[in-house]
């Protein structure tokens, strides 16, 4: 009770006492002593009866008000248990509800903030749909994956999704979880799409779609599959030759000196092919593991010189003019073993793919802070459309020219990996029947 209420209460009490005293005075003045006493008791009794009745009515009214308030709150809270309260005072009940609302709204804004950040940070593209399959929101990654322009992203009603994505959203809306592969033909992406229903109090009110760009993962899986297929094929061919040649020799071919010589030569070729394949696969797997790089600061010229010298005999056999020009002797941080493998493969190709009496020029120069190593030949050359593919594992140009020259098609992919391990680049310039130039550029 505040001060004003206390004052009003005291005034009412004084007024009541005065009324009773004056009534008493009146009764005793005009009635006999006994009558006056009876009349006084009756007046007092009616007064207390009136007071009690008023109190009961007031409390009933207050309880009705409390129940109405509880019912409204229960309706707002989605028919939560309205009787579940210890309050008998509407004011304190309402105050408590206010506290609840305040707490809930703080929790809600925290959750909204959390969801917004999760939408932003996630590695999945996310799209939220309402029950009419209209887009409510989508994150930046979803827009990027689906090639939606930044301006169009905010105007969600204008976004046109592929029928497959809409279908996933629809199935999820029916309460089911979905997981499907999606191929986007318009931007050549492969996606994994998942759909989940979004529900409140058991009622589905929308669906959430997550999109994961699996283009690179799928490409890697294809590379792995191709690699295994190629290795098995390249292993099977020489093994089958070795087996059939050996069987033929054992069956009597060894008795003819000429056949024996030719079969032994073929056996030597096939076993060399096998050992080269095994070496290239081991080299490639070692080189692909960047952790195995053993960098040392040293001059590149001696490494190149050593590689060129090791091919002198091969060049002489084909009457090729092999020259080396070194115009730089600066040092760089390199893995000498790996770098020499790259030089070896490029020299091997130049000699292999240059017809007799051709010319191979190797040079080392320095230009604008980078080291350039060039391998130029006057060989059979590479058509423009093939130049993009020759660095792929196992890629060999036409069968006819490959069979003549042997090889597995791993050489240039080893070169590419070595150069990239050194943060450098390898390029090719070539014209069919004129020659090719492969250039390694390394940071100095
Ligand atoms: N200097 C070159 N001149 C012409 N064609 C070349 C040259 N270098 C590479 N090529 C072409 O590129 C293809 C891929 O070369 P790569 O070195 O990867 O494989 P390869 O030489 O066939 O086999 P290996 O794994 O034994 O090196 C070759 O099959 C060849 O057709
Ligand atoms: Mg090669």
Coordinates of C-alpha atoms and ligand atoms in Angstrom, one line a residue:
X1 CA 0.0 0.0 0.0
X2 CA 1.5 3.4 -1.0
X3 CA 1.2 6.7 1.0
X4 CA -1.9 7.9 -0.9
X5 CA -3.7 4.6 -0.4
X6 CA -2.8 4.7 3.3
X7 CA -4.3 8.2 3.6
X8 CA -7.5 7.2 1.8
X9 CA -7.8 4.1 4.0
X10 CA -7.4 6.1 7.2
X11 CA -10.0 8.7 6.1
X12 CA -12.5 5.8 5.2
X13 CA -11.9 4.3 8.7
X14 CA -12.4 7.6 10.5
X15 CA -15.6 8.1 8.4
X16 CA -16.8 4.6 9.3
X17 CA -16.2 5.1 13.0
X18 CA -17.9 8.5 13.0
X19 CA -20.9 7.0 11.1
X20 CA -21.2 4.1 13.6
X21 CA -20.9 6.6 16.5
X22 CA -23.6 8.9 15.1
X23 CA -25.9 6.0 14.4
X24 CA -25.3 4.8 17.9
X25 CA -26.1 8.3 19.2
X26 CA -29.2 8.4 17.1
X27 CA -30.5 5.0 18.1
X28 CA -29.9 5.6 21.8
X29 CA -31.5 9.0 21.6
X30 CA -34.8 7.8 20.0
X31 CA -35.1 4.2 21.1
X32 CA -35.2 2.5 24.5
X33 CA -31.9 0.9 25.7
X34 CA -32.8 -2.7 24.6
X35 CA -34.3 -1.8 21.3
X36 CA -31.4 0.5 20.5
X37 CA -28.9 -2.3 21.3
X38 CA -30.8 -4.8 19.0
X39 CA -31.1 -2.2 16.2
X40 CA -27.4 -1.4 16.6
X41 CA -26.4 -5.1 16.4
X42 CA -28.7 -5.5 13.2
X43 CA -27.1 -2.5 11.6
X44 CA -23.6 -3.7 12.4
X45 CA -24.4 -7.2 11.2
X46 CA -25.8 -5.9 7.9
X47 CA -22.7 -3.8 7.5
X48 CA -20.4 -6.8 8.0
X49 CA -22.7 -9.0 5.7
X50 CA -22.5 -6.3 3.0
X51 CA -18.7 -6.1 3.5
X52 CA -18.2 -9.9 3.2
X53 CA -20.5 -10.1 0.1
X54 CA -18.5 -7.3 -1.6
X55 CA -15.2 -9.2 -0.8
X56 CA -16.5 -12.5 -2.2
X57 CA -17.8 -10.7 -5.3
X58 CA -14.5 -8.9 -5.7
X59 CA -12.5 -12.1 -5.4
X60 CA -14.7 -14.0 -7.8
X61 CA -14.3 -11.1 -10.3
X62 CA -10.6 -11.2 -9.8
X63 CA -10.4 -14.9 -10.3
X64 CA -12.4 -14.6 -13.5
X65 CA -10.0 -11.9 -14.7
X66 CA -7.0 -14.1 -13.8
X67 CA -8.5 -17.0 -15.8
X68 CA -9.2 -14.8 -18.8
X69 CA -5.6 -13.6 -18.8
X70 CA -4.3 -17.2 -18.4
X71 CA -6.5 -18.3 -21.3
X72 CA -5.3 -15.5 -23.5
X73 CA -1.6 -16.2 -22.6
X74 CA -2.2 -20.0 -23.3
X75 CA -3.7 -19.1 -26.7
X76 CA -0.7 -16.9 -27.5
X77 CA 1.7 -19.7 -26.4
X78 CA 0.0 -22.2 -28.6
X79 CA -2.4 -23.9 -26.1
X80 CA 0.3 -24.5 -23.5
X81 CA -1.1 -25.7 -20.2
X82 CA -3.1 -22.7 -18.9
X83 CA -3.8 -24.1 -15.5
X84 CA -0.1 -24.6 -14.8
X85 CA 0.4 -21.5 -12.6
X86 CA 0.7 -20.7 -8.9
X87 CA -0.6 -17.2 -9.3
X88 CA -3.8 -15.9 -7.9
X89 CA -3.1 -12.3 -8.6
X90 CA -3.6 -11.2 -12.2
X91 CA -1.1 -8.3 -11.9
X92 CA 1.8 -10.5 -10.7
X93 CA 0.8 -13.2 -13.2
X94 CA 0.9 -10.6 -16.0
X95 CA 4.3 -9.2 -14.7
X96 CA 5.7 -12.8 -14.7
X97 CA 4.5 -13.2 -18.3
X98 CA 6.1 -10.0 -19.3
X99 CA 9.4 -11.3 -17.8
X100 CA 8.9 -14.5 -19.8
X101 CA 8.2 -12.6 -23.0
X102 CA 11.3 -10.4 -22.4
X103 CA 13.5 -13.6 -21.8
X104 CA 12.0 -15.3 -24.8
X105 CA 12.6 -12.3 -27.1
X106 CA 16.2 -12.1 -26.0
X107 CA 16.6 -15.9 -26.7
X108 CA 14.9 -15.4 -30.0
X109 CA 17.1 -12.6 -31.1
X110 CA 20.2 -14.6 -30.0
X111 CA 19.0 -17.6 -32.1
X112 CA 18.2 -15.4 -35.1
X113 CA 21.7 -13.9 -34.9
X114 CA 23.2 -17.4 -34.5
X115 CA 21.3 -18.6 -37.6
X116 CA 22.3 -15.6 -39.7
X117 CA 26.0 -16.2 -38.8
X118 CA 25.6 -20.0 -39.5
X119 CA 24.0 -19.2 -42.8
X120 CA 27.0 -17.0 -43.7
X121 CA 29.8 -19.2 -42.4
X122 CA 28.7 -22.7 -43.6
X123 CA 30.4 -24.5 -46.4
X124 CA 27.0 -25.4 -47.8
X125 CA 24.7 -23.4 -50.0
X126 CA 21.4 -23.0 -48.0
X127 CA 17.9 -22.1 -49.3
X128 CA 14.9 -21.7 -47.0
X129 CA 11.4 -22.2 -48.4
X130 CA 8.0 -21.4 -46.9
X131 CA 5.0 -23.7 -47.2
X132 CA 4.1 -22.2 -50.6
X133 CA 7.6 -23.2 -51.8
X134 CA 8.5 -19.5 -52.0
X135 CA 12.2 -18.7 -51.2
X136 CA 12.4 -16.9 -47.8
X137 CA 16.2 -16.6 -47.8
X138 CA 19.3 -18.1 -49.3
X139 CA 23.0 -17.6 -48.4
X140 CA 25.8 -16.2 -50.5
X141 CA 27.2 -19.6 -51.2
X142 CA 23.9 -20.9 -52.6
X143 CA 23.8 -17.8 -54.9
X144 CA 27.4 -18.5 -56.0
X145 CA 26.8 -22.2 -56.7
X146 CA 23.6 -21.5 -58.6
X147 CA 25.2 -18.5 -60.5
X148 CA 22.6 -16.0 -59.1
X149 CA 23.8 -12.5 -59.5
X150 CA 24.3 -10.5 -56.3
X151 CA 21.5 -8.0 -57.2
X152 CA 19.0 -10.8 -57.9
X153 CA 19.7 -12.5 -54.6
X154 CA 17.6 -10.1 -52.5
X155 CA 14.7 -10.3 -54.9
X156 CA 13.9 -13.9 -54.1
X157 CA 10.6 -14.0 -55.9
X158 CA 12.5 -13.5 -59.2
X159 CA 14.9 -16.4 -58.6
X160 CA 14.2 -19.2 -61.0
X161 CA 15.5 -22.5 -59.6
X162 CA 15.9 -25.8 -61.5
X163 CA 12.9 -28.2 -61.4
X164 CA 15.1 -30.7 -59.5
X165 CA 15.8 -28.3 -56.7
X166 CA 12.1 -27.3 -56.5
X167 CA 11.2 -31.0 -56.3
X168 CA 13.6 -31.6 -53.4
X169 CA 12.0 -28.6 -51.6
X170 CA 8.6 -30.1 -52.3
X171 CA 9.4 -33.6 -51.0
X172 CA 11.0 -32.1 -47.9
X173 CA 7.9 -30.1 -47.3
X174 CA 5.9 -33.3 -47.2
X175 CA 8.0 -34.2 -44.1
X176 CA 10.6 -36.4 -45.8
X177 CA 14.4 -36.1 -45.8
X178 CA 15.9 -36.1 -49.3
X179 CA 19.4 -36.6 -50.7
X180 CA 20.0 -36.4 -54.4
X181 CA 22.7 -35.7 -57.0
X182 CA 22.1 -32.6 -59.1
X183 CA 23.7 -31.9 -62.4
X184 CA 23.6 -28.2 -63.4
X185 CA 24.0 -28.3 -67.1
X186 CA 24.0 -24.4 -67.4
X187 CA 27.2 -24.0 -65.4
X188 CA 28.6 -27.6 -65.6
X189 CA 28.5 -28.1 -61.8
X190 CA 27.7 -31.3 -59.9
X191 CA 25.9 -30.8 -56.6
X192 CA 24.7 -32.9 -53.7
X193 CA 21.3 -31.6 -52.7
X194 CA 19.7 -32.4 -49.3
X195 CA 16.3 -31.4 -48.2
X196 CA 14.9 -31.3 -44.6
X197 CA 11.4 -30.3 -43.4
X198 CA 11.2 -27.3 -41.1
X199 CA 8.6 -27.7 -38.4
X200 CA 7.2 -25.8 -35.4
X201 CA 5.2 -27.7 -32.7
X202 CA 5.0 -30.7 -35.1
X203 CA 3.6 -28.7 -38.0
X204 CA 5.8 -28.5 -41.2
X205 CA 6.0 -24.8 -42.1
X206 CA 8.7 -25.0 -44.8
X207 CA 11.8 -26.8 -46.0
X208 CA 15.6 -26.2 -46.0
X209 CA 17.8 -27.2 -48.9
X210 CA 21.5 -27.6 -48.6
X211 CA 23.7 -27.7 -51.7
X212 CA 27.3 -29.0 -51.8
X213 CA 29.4 -28.3 -54.8
X214 CA 30.9 -31.7 -55.6
X215 CA 32.3 -30.8 -59.0
X216 CA 35.9 -31.1 -57.9
X217 CA 35.3 -34.1 -55.7
X218 CA 33.6 -35.9 -58.6
X219 CA 36.4 -34.9 -61.0
X220 CA 39.0 -36.3 -58.5
X221 CA 37.1 -39.5 -58.2
X222 CA 37.0 -39.7 -62.0
X223 CA 40.8 -39.1 -62.1
X224 CA 41.3 -41.8 -59.5
X225 CA 39.1 -44.2 -61.5
X226 CA 40.9 -43.4 -64.8
X227 CA 44.3 -43.8 -63.1
X228 CA 43.5 -47.2 -61.8
X229 CA 42.0 -48.2 -65.2
X230 CA 45.1 -46.9 -67.1
X231 CA 47.6 -48.5 -64.7
X232 CA 45.8 -51.9 -64.9
X233 CA 45.7 -51.6 -68.7
X234 CA 49.4 -50.5 -69.0
X235 CA 50.4 -53.3 -66.6
X236 CA 48.4 -56.0 -68.4
X237 CA 49.9 -55.3 -71.8
X238 CA 53.6 -56.0 -71.1
X239 CA 52.8 -58.7 -68.6
X240 CA 50.7 -60.5 -71.3
X241 CA 53.5 -60.1 -73.9
X242 CA 56.1 -61.4 -71.4
X243 CA 53.9 -64.4 -70.6
X244 CA 53.2 -65.3 -74.2
X245 CA 56.8 -64.9 -75.3
X246 CA 58.1 -67.0 -72.5
X247 CA 55.5 -69.7 -73.2
X248 CA 56.4 -69.7 -76.9
X249 CA 60.1 -70.0 -76.0
X250 CA 59.5 -72.9 -73.6
X251 CA 57.3 -74.6 -76.2
X252 CA 60.2 -74.8 -78.6
X253 CA 60.8 -71.3 -80.2
X254 CA 64.1 -71.2 -78.3
X255 CA 65.5 -73.8 -80.6
X256 CA 65.5 -71.4 -83.5
X257 CA 68.4 -68.9 -83.0
X258 CA 66.7 -66.1 -85.0
X259 CA 63.4 -66.5 -83.1
X260 CA 65.2 -66.7 -79.8
X261 CA 67.0 -63.4 -80.5
X262 CA 63.9 -61.6 -81.6
X263 CA 61.8 -62.9 -78.6
X264 CA 64.6 -62.0 -76.1
X265 CA 64.7 -58.5 -77.6
X266 CA 61.0 -58.2 -77.2
X267 CA 61.1 -59.5 -73.6
X268 CA 63.8 -56.9 -72.8
X269 CA 61.6 -54.1 -74.3
X270 CA 58.5 -55.3 -72.4
X271 CA 60.2 -55.7 -69.1
X272 CA 61.8 -52.2 -69.5
X273 CA 58.3 -50.9 -70.2
X274 CA 57.1 -52.5 -67.0
X275 CA 59.9 -51.1 -64.9
X276 CA 59.4 -47.6 -66.4
X277 CA 55.8 -47.7 -65.5
X278 CA 56.6 -48.8 -62.0
X279 CA 59.2 -46.0 -61.7
X280 CA 56.8 -43.3 -63.1
X281 CA 54.0 -44.3 -60.8
X282 CA 56.3 -44.3 -57.8
X283 CA 57.8 -40.9 -58.9
X284 CA 54.4 -39.4 -59.4
X285 CA 53.0 -40.5 -56.1
X286 CA 56.1 -39.2 -54.3
X287 CA 56.0 -35.9 -56.2
X288 CA 52.3 -35.4 -55.6
X289 CA 53.0 -35.5 -51.9
X290 CA 54.3 -32.0 -51.4
X291 CA 55.5 -32.8 -48.0
X292 CA 58.3 -34.9 -49.5
X293 CA 60.0 -31.8 -51.1
X294 CA 63.6 -31.4 -49.9
X295 CA 64.5 -27.8 -50.8
X296 CA 68.1 -26.7 -51.0
X297 CA 69.5 -23.4 -52.2
X298 CA 71.7 -24.1 -55.1
X299 CA 72.5 -23.2 -58.7
X300 CA 70.3 -24.7 -61.3
X301 CA 72.9 -24.7 -64.2
X302 CA 74.9 -27.7 -63.0
X303 CA 71.7 -29.8 -62.6
X304 CA 70.7 -28.9 -66.1
X305 CA 74.2 -29.6 -67.5
X306 CA 74.2 -33.1 -65.8
X307 CA 70.8 -33.9 -67.3
X308 CA 71.7 -32.8 -70.8
X309 CA 75.0 -34.8 -70.6
X310 CA 73.1 -37.9 -69.6
X311 CA 71.2 -37.8 -73.0
X312 CA 74.2 -37.2 -75.2
X313 CA 74.4 -40.9 -76.2
X314 CA 70.6 -41.1 -77.0
X315 CA 70.9 -37.9 -79.1
X316 CA 73.9 -39.2 -81.0
X317 CA 72.1 -42.5 -81.8
X318 CA 69.4 -40.4 -83.7
X319 CA 72.0 -37.9 -85.1
X320 CA 70.3 -35.1 -83.1
X321 CA 72.2 -31.9 -82.4
X322 CA 71.8 -31.4 -78.6
X323 CA 73.0 -28.0 -77.3
X324 CA 72.9 -26.2 -74.0
X325 CA 73.2 -22.4 -73.4
X326 CA 73.5 -21.1 -69.8
X327 CA 73.0 -17.4 -69.4
X328 CA 72.4 -17.4 -65.6
X329 CA 74.1 -18.9 -62.7
X330 CA 72.0 -17.6 -59.8
X331 CA 70.9 -19.9 -57.0
X332 CA 67.3 -20.9 -56.2
X333 CA 65.6 -23.0 -53.5
X334 CA 64.9 -26.3 -55.3
X335 CA 64.6 -30.0 -54.7
X336 CA 67.5 -31.2 -57.0
X337 CA 66.2 -34.8 -57.3
X338 CA 62.7 -33.7 -58.3
X339 CA 63.9 -30.9 -60.6
X340 CA 66.2 -33.4 -62.5
X341 CA 63.2 -35.7 -62.9
X342 CA 61.4 -32.9 -64.7
X343 CA 64.5 -32.1 -66.9
X344 CA 64.8 -35.8 -67.6
X345 CA 61.2 -36.2 -68.8
X346 CA 61.4 -33.1 -71.0
X347 CA 64.7 -34.2 -72.6
X348 CA 63.4 -37.7 -73.1
X349 CA 60.3 -36.3 -74.9
X350 CA 62.4 -34.0 -77.1
X351 CA 64.6 -36.9 -78.2
X352 CA 61.7 -39.3 -78.5
X353 CA 59.5 -37.0 -80.6
X354 CA 62.2 -35.5 -82.8
X355 CA 63.0 -37.4 -86.0
X356 CA 66.7 -38.1 -87.0
X357 CA 69.0 -35.2 -87.8
X358 CA 66.8 -32.8 -85.8
X359 CA 67.9 -30.2 -83.3
X360 CA 67.3 -29.8 -79.6
X361 CA 68.3 -26.6 -77.9
X362 CA 68.2 -26.3 -74.1
X363 CA 68.7 -22.9 -72.5
X364 CA 68.8 -21.3 -69.0
X365 CA 68.0 -17.5 -68.7
X366 CA 66.9 -15.1 -66.1
X367 CA 64.2 -12.6 -66.8
X368 CA 62.4 -10.1 -64.4
X369 CA 63.1 -12.1 -61.3
X370 CA 62.3 -15.5 -62.7
X371 CA 64.4 -18.3 -64.0
X372 CA 63.4 -19.7 -67.4
X373 CA 64.5 -23.1 -68.6
X374 CA 63.6 -23.9 -72.2
X375 CA 63.6 -27.2 -74.1
X376 CA 63.2 -26.5 -77.9
X377 CA 63.1 -29.2 -80.5
X378 CA 62.5 -29.5 -84.3
X379 CA 60.3 -32.6 -83.8
X380 CA 56.8 -33.7 -84.8
X381 CA 55.1 -31.0 -82.8
X382 CA 51.7 -31.0 -81.0
X383 CA 48.4 -29.8 -82.4
X384 CA 46.8 -26.8 -80.6
X385 CA 43.8 -28.8 -79.3
X386 CA 46.1 -31.4 -77.7
X387 CA 48.3 -28.9 -75.9
X388 CA 45.8 -28.5 -73.1
X389 CA 45.7 -32.2 -72.4
X390 CA 49.2 -33.4 -72.6
X391 CA 49.9 -32.6 -68.9
X392 CA 47.2 -35.0 -67.8
X393 CA 48.2 -38.3 -66.3
X394 CA 48.4 -41.1 -69.0
X395 CA 47.4 -38.7 -71.8
X396 CA 49.2 -39.7 -75.0
X397 CA 48.4 -38.2 -78.4
X398 CA 47.5 -40.6 -81.2
X399 CA 47.9 -44.3 -80.7
X400 CA 50.0 -44.6 -83.8
X401 CA 52.7 -42.2 -82.8
X402 CA 52.6 -43.4 -79.1
X403 CA 53.1 -47.1 -80.0
X404 CA 56.1 -46.2 -82.0
X405 CA 57.7 -44.2 -79.2
X406 CA 56.6 -46.4 -76.2
X407 CA 56.0 -44.6 -72.9
X408 CA 53.1 -44.4 -70.4
X409 CA 51.9 -40.8 -70.7
X410 CA 53.0 -39.9 -67.1
X411 CA 56.1 -37.9 -68.0
X412 CA 54.5 -34.5 -68.5
X413 CA 52.3 -34.9 -65.5
X414 CA 55.4 -35.5 -63.4
X415 CA 56.9 -32.3 -64.9
X416 CA 53.8 -30.3 -64.0
X417 CA 53.7 -31.5 -60.4
X418 CA 57.5 -30.9 -59.9
X419 CA 57.2 -27.4 -61.3
X420 CA 54.1 -26.6 -59.2
X421 CA 55.8 -27.9 -56.1
X422 CA 58.4 -25.2 -56.7
X423 CA 55.7 -22.5 -57.2
X424 CA 56.6 -22.3 -60.9
X425 CA 54.8 -22.8 -64.2
X426 CA 55.3 -25.0 -67.2
X427 CA 54.1 -23.9 -70.6
X428 CA 54.2 -25.3 -74.2
X429 CA 54.4 -23.7 -77.6
X430 CA 54.2 -26.0 -80.5
X431 CA 53.3 -26.4 -84.2
X432 CA 52.6 -29.7 -85.9
X433 CA 55.6 -30.9 -88.0
X434 CA 57.6 -27.9 -87.0
X435 CA 58.6 -28.5 -83.4
X436 CA 57.9 -27.8 -79.8
X437 CA 59.2 -25.6 -77.0
X438 CA 58.5 -26.5 -73.3
X439 CA 59.4 -23.7 -70.8
X440 CA 59.8 -24.0 -67.0
X441 CA 59.5 -20.7 -65.2
X442 CA 60.7 -20.8 -61.5
X443 CA 60.7 -17.9 -59.0
X444 CA 64.3 -16.8 -58.6
Ligands
LIG1 N1 58.5 -32.6 -77.4 C1 57.4 -33.2 -77.9 N2 57.1 -33.2 -79.2 C2 56.0 -33.7 -79.6 N3 55.1 -34.3 -78.8 C3 55.3 -34.4 -77.5 C4 56.5 -33.8 -77.0 N4 56.5 -34.0 -75.6 C5 55.3 -34.6 -75.4 N5 54.6 -34.9 -76.5 C6 53.3 -35.6 -76.6 O1 52.7 -35.5 -75.4 C7 52.3 -36.8 -74.9 C8 52.4 -36.9 -73.4 O2 53.8 -36.8 -73.0 P1 54.3 -37.6 -71.7 O3 55.7 -37.3 -71.6 O4 53.4 -37.2 -70.6 O5 54.1 -39.1 -72.1 P2 54.9 -40.1 -73.0 O6 56.2 -39.4 -73.4 O7 54.0 -40.6 -74.0 O8 55.2 -41.2 -71.9 P3 56.3 -41.2 -70.7 O9 55.4 -41.4 -69.5 O10 57.1 -42.3 -71.0 O11 56.9 -39.9 -70.8 C9 53.2 -37.7 -75.6 O12 52.6 -39.0 -75.8 C10 53.5 -37.0 -76.9 O13 52.5 -37.4 -77.9
LIG2 MG1 57.4 -38.5 -72.0

